Amino acid sequence: MEKNTHLGFKRELPDNNLRVSEQMYRRIFEDSMDGMFLWNNQYQIVNINFAAEQMLGLSKERIIGRSLFEIYPEDKKQEIREHFERVYQYGENSSSIVFDIRGDKQRHFDYSTKREIVEGLNVTVFKDITEKVEIEQQLRKSETLNVIGELAAGIAHEIRNPMTALKGFIQLLESSIKKEHTMYYQVITSELERIDSIINEFLLLAKPKEIRFQEKDIQQIMKETIDLLNAQALLHNVQFITAYDEPLPLIFCEPNQLKKVFVNLIKNAIEVMPNGGAITVTISKEENHQIHISIKDEGFGISKEKINKLGEPFFTTKERGTGLGLMVSYRIIEEHKGVISAESEEGKGTVFHIFLPVNHMNYS
Ligand code: ADP
Ligand code: MG
């Protein structure tokens, strides 16, 4: 009687079984959700599976026979080389890497390599973890926001009281200041104003004492905001183009807070167009009881590396920036159970998208 191994295979596989077994492994390779490369000891790619083709946007025909190092962008080669050096040293290694795939947004991958899974053949397995990384970033961001929000109220009030005294006394001194010292006086007042504006932004972080959510016309809020900023826009040669869906449902919101968000985004848009341009504002009704607001500028845009930093406290690229405007805005949108994101092309401009639920009480 033939003995079975513990896997249930007969010890001596007849041809037919061998084929079945080979087919099985081929299917596992092809249908795996993780991307896989098989390569030989000359770093030549022997096979890649379907998931790998999809994730990297490569085709099997074009890739088989090429060197592993050829398919990576120049600036990643060193990183990849180090990974393979460790593989040769220890037999296996795991790393992660960030790629631009076809000019798309950056994607994050975890990958591991094992040597000699069969003689002369090595395998690299990788997984697209972009979504996971993004969720983690979001979580970290909103955690930081919460902590800062709590700190903000306390500290800002503490600073505000001595500030009021300082401002008062400085004003008293104005008339008695010698002419040659007026420069100092100007610097002191302008710096005090700056501290004041930072504190005000900080205070906004703390939950307003009286949150009054009410049903409001979002279009009206936007119109008031644009009226408010029109003079500043004209001064910088910036025009507004607006397109609002009609009719729009009323939305349950804290109107002053939303206005603050729009002011922040539009101010930023004006500031990135030193030579003028257009700001396009749209408001439209989406499915699932959502309102979509977009604010688009024609400014210099923001790089892929920096776009994830938007909304982080104190992230600023401006000499006199505070890096608080977007943080406050992100927080307010979060409190409305909405979502805010930015899309940007360097040299062309940036669009901020806000999605707000019409009645967020139903969602919380
Ligand atoms: P601040 O305006 O004080 O710098 P914000 O929080 O408003 O602070 O913005 C943070 C940073 O985000 C800016 O310094 C800028 O680098 C970037 N940013 C914001 N809006 C835009 C935009 N429309 N286009 C390009 N970069 C932007
Ligand atoms: Mg700003």
PDB file of N, CA, C and O in Angstrom, residues 332-360:
ATOM      1  N   ILE A 332     -12.506  72.473  12.339  1.00  0.00           N
ATOM      2  CA  ILE A 332     -13.910  72.879  12.242  1.00  0.00           C
ATOM      3  C   ILE A 332     -14.685  71.919  11.330  1.00  0.00           C
ATOM      4  O   ILE A 332     -15.785  71.482  11.665  1.00  0.00           O
ATOM      5  N   ILE A 333     -14.080  71.574  10.218  1.00  0.00           N
ATOM      6  CA  ILE A 333     -14.759  70.654   9.293  1.00  0.00           C
ATOM      7  C   ILE A 333     -14.982  69.300   9.976  1.00  0.00           C
ATOM      8  O   ILE A 333     -16.035  68.687   9.856  1.00  0.00           O
ATOM      9  N   GLU A 334     -13.989  68.883  10.735  1.00  0.00           N
ATOM     10  CA  GLU A 334     -14.123  67.625  11.472  1.00  0.00           C
ATOM     11  C   GLU A 334     -15.314  67.705  12.438  1.00  0.00           C
ATOM     12  O   GLU A 334     -16.083  66.753  12.567  1.00  0.00           O
ATOM     13  N   GLU A 335     -15.450  68.850  13.097  1.00  0.00           N
ATOM     14  CA  GLU A 335     -16.569  69.003  14.030  1.00  0.00           C
ATOM     15  C   GLU A 335     -17.917  69.011  13.336  1.00  0.00           C
ATOM     16  O   GLU A 335     -18.947  68.732  13.953  1.00  0.00           O
ATOM     17  N   HIS A 336     -17.891  69.303  12.055  1.00  0.00           N
ATOM     18  CA  HIS A 336     -19.139  69.245  11.278  1.00  0.00           C
ATOM     19  C   HIS A 336     -19.318  67.869  10.636  1.00  0.00           C
ATOM     20  O   HIS A 336     -20.155  67.711   9.762  1.00  0.00           O
ATOM     21  N   LYS A 337     -18.501  66.927  11.053  1.00  0.00           N
ATOM     22  CA  LYS A 337     -18.511  65.569  10.490  1.00  0.00           C
ATOM     23  C   LYS A 337     -18.272  65.580   8.996  1.00  0.00           C
ATOM     24  O   LYS A 337     -18.810  64.765   8.249  1.00  0.00           O
ATOM     25  N   GLY A 338     -17.516  66.546   8.567  1.00  0.00           N
ATOM     26  CA  GLY A 338     -17.209  66.651   7.143  1.00  0.00           C
ATOM     27  C   GLY A 338     -15.805  66.171   6.841  1.00  0.00           C
ATOM     28  O   GLY A 338     -15.084  65.718   7.729  1.00  0.00           O
ATOM     29  N   VAL A 339     -15.434  66.282   5.577  1.00  0.00           N
ATOM     30  CA  VAL A 339     -14.114  65.843   5.146  1.00  0.00           C
ATOM     31  C   VAL A 339     -13.487  66.966   4.332  1.00  0.00           C
ATOM     32  O   VAL A 339     -14.159  67.597   3.528  1.00  0.00           O
ATOM     33  N   ILE A 340     -12.213  67.217   4.565  1.00  0.00           N
ATOM     34  CA  ILE A 340     -11.528  68.246   3.774  1.00  0.00           C
ATOM     35  C   ILE A 340     -10.258  67.657   3.201  1.00  0.00           C
ATOM     36  O   ILE A 340      -9.573  66.884   3.868  1.00  0.00           O
ATOM     37  N   SER A 341      -9.974  67.972   1.949  1.00  0.00           N
ATOM     38  CA  SER A 341      -8.743  67.457   1.351  1.00  0.00           C
ATOM     39  C   SER A 341      -8.251  68.443   0.306  1.00  0.00           C
ATOM     40  O   SER A 341      -8.999  69.309  -0.133  1.00  0.00           O
ATOM     41  N   ALA A 342      -6.989  68.289  -0.069  1.00  0.00           N
ATOM     42  CA  ALA A 342      -6.414  69.204  -1.048  1.00  0.00           C
ATOM     43  C   ALA A 342      -5.792  68.420  -2.185  1.00  0.00           C
ATOM     44  O   ALA A 342      -5.300  67.311  -2.000  1.00  0.00           O
ATOM     45  N   GLU A 343      -5.866  69.032  -3.344  1.00  0.00           N
ATOM     46  CA  GLU A 343      -5.310  68.442  -4.544  1.00  0.00           C
ATOM     47  C   GLU A 343      -4.472  69.543  -5.159  1.00  0.00           C
ATOM     48  O   GLU A 343      -4.929  70.683  -5.194  1.00  0.00           O
ATOM     49  N   SER A 344      -3.266  69.209  -5.638  1.00  0.00           N
ATOM     50  CA  SER A 344      -2.463  70.321  -6.121  1.00  0.00           C
ATOM     51  C   SER A 344      -1.531  69.891  -7.239  1.00  0.00           C
ATOM     52  O   SER A 344      -1.059  68.758  -7.278  1.00  0.00           O
ATOM     53  N   GLU A 345      -1.290  70.812  -8.145  1.00  0.00           N
ATOM     54  CA  GLU A 345      -0.300  70.553  -9.164  1.00  0.00           C
ATOM     55  C   GLU A 345       0.658  71.730  -9.130  1.00  0.00           C
ATOM     56  O   GLU A 345       0.229  72.883  -9.272  1.00  0.00           O
ATOM     57  N   GLU A 346       1.944  71.431  -8.932  1.00  0.00           N
ATOM     58  CA  GLU A 346       2.902  72.526  -8.774  1.00  0.00           C
ATOM     59  C   GLU A 346       2.951  73.384 -10.039  1.00  0.00           C
ATOM     60  O   GLU A 346       2.991  72.864 -11.142  1.00  0.00           O
ATOM     61  N   GLY A 347       2.914  74.667  -9.823  1.00  0.00           N
ATOM     62  CA  GLY A 347       2.948  75.588 -10.954  1.00  0.00           C
ATOM     63  C   GLY A 347       1.573  75.881 -11.536  1.00  0.00           C
ATOM     64  O   GLY A 347       1.419  76.790 -12.328  1.00  0.00           O
ATOM     65  N   LYS A 348       0.587  75.068 -11.165  1.00  0.00           N
ATOM     66  CA  LYS A 348      -0.744  75.253 -11.756  1.00  0.00           C
ATOM     67  C   LYS A 348      -1.776  75.742 -10.749  1.00  0.00           C
ATOM     68  O   LYS A 348      -2.645  76.555 -11.068  1.00  0.00           O
ATOM     69  N   GLY A 349      -1.713  75.198  -9.548  1.00  0.00           N
ATOM     70  CA  GLY A 349      -2.669  75.634  -8.537  1.00  0.00           C
ATOM     71  C   GLY A 349      -3.142  74.518  -7.641  1.00  0.00           C
ATOM     72  O   GLY A 349      -2.705  73.369  -7.762  1.00  0.00           O
ATOM     73  N   THR A 350      -4.009  74.886  -6.740  1.00  0.00           N
ATOM     74  CA  THR A 350      -4.468  73.968  -5.704  1.00  0.00           C
ATOM     75  C   THR A 350      -5.988  74.047  -5.604  1.00  0.00           C
ATOM     76  O   THR A 350      -6.563  75.114  -5.786  1.00  0.00           O
ATOM     77  N   VAL A 351      -6.615  72.912  -5.326  1.00  0.00           N
ATOM     78  CA  VAL A 351      -8.045  72.914  -5.054  1.00  0.00           C
ATOM     79  C   VAL A 351      -8.268  72.313  -3.672  1.00  0.00           C
ATOM     80  O   VAL A 351      -7.707  71.251  -3.366  1.00  0.00           O
ATOM     81  N   PHE A 352      -9.038  72.987  -2.860  1.00  0.00           N
ATOM     82  CA  PHE A 352      -9.472  72.396  -1.603  1.00  0.00           C
ATOM     83  C   PHE A 352     -10.901  71.903  -1.768  1.00  0.00           C
ATOM     84  O   PHE A 352     -11.753  72.623  -2.304  1.00  0.00           O
ATOM     85  N   HIS A 353     -11.138  70.673  -1.349  1.00  0.00           N
ATOM     86  CA  HIS A 353     -12.489  70.107  -1.423  1.00  0.00           C
ATOM     87  C   HIS A 353     -13.017  69.915  -0.009  1.00  0.00           C
ATOM     88  O   HIS A 353     -12.325  69.362   0.842  1.00  0.00           O
ATOM     89  N   ILE A 354     -14.247  70.352   0.192  1.00  0.00           N
ATOM     90  CA  ILE A 354     -14.878  70.105   1.488  1.00  0.00           C
ATOM     91  C   ILE A 354     -16.191  69.375   1.223  1.00  0.00           C
ATOM     92  O   ILE A 354     -16.972  69.805   0.376  1.00  0.00           O
ATOM     93  N   PHE A 355     -16.393  68.286   1.918  1.00  0.00           N
ATOM     94  CA  PHE A 355     -17.679  67.599   1.847  1.00  0.00           C
ATOM     95  C   PHE A 355     -18.345  67.705   3.203  1.00  0.00           C
ATOM     96  O   PHE A 355     -17.757  67.343   4.219  1.00  0.00           O
ATOM     97  N   LEU A 356     -19.558  68.225   3.216  1.00  0.00           N
ATOM     98  CA  LEU A 356     -20.272  68.384   4.482  1.00  0.00           C
ATOM     99  C   LEU A 356     -21.598  67.641   4.434  1.00  0.00           C
ATOM    100  O   LEU A 356     -22.326  67.762   3.448  1.00  0.00           O
ATOM    101  N   PRO A 357     -21.900  66.890   5.489  1.00  0.00           N
ATOM    102  CA  PRO A 357     -23.223  66.270   5.527  1.00  0.00           C
ATOM    103  C   PRO A 357     -24.281  67.367   5.753  1.00  0.00           C
ATOM    104  O   PRO A 357     -24.035  68.308   6.504  1.00  0.00           O
ATOM    105  N   VAL A 358     -25.415  67.233   5.097  1.00  0.00           N
ATOM    106  CA  VAL A 358     -26.431  68.276   5.207  1.00  0.00           C
ATOM    107  C   VAL A 358     -26.924  68.396   6.646  1.00  0.00           C
ATOM    108  O   VAL A 358     -27.047  69.485   7.182  1.00  0.00           O
ATOM    109  N   ASN A 359     -27.173  67.251   7.244  1.00  0.00           N
ATOM    110  CA  ASN A 359     -27.626  67.301   8.632  1.00  0.00           C
ATOM    111  C   ASN A 359     -26.755  66.401   9.469  1.00  0.00           C
ATOM    112  O   ASN A 359     -27.007  65.213   9.598  1.00  0.00           O
ATOM    113  N   HIS A 360     -25.721  66.962  10.039  1.00  0.00           N
ATOM    114  CA  HIS A 360     -24.728  66.076  10.640  1.00  0.00           C
ATOM    115  C   HIS A 360     -25.219  65.429  11.930  1.00  0.00           C
ATOM    116  O   HIS A 360     -24.637  64.461  12.390  1.00  0.00           O
TER     117      HIS A 360
END
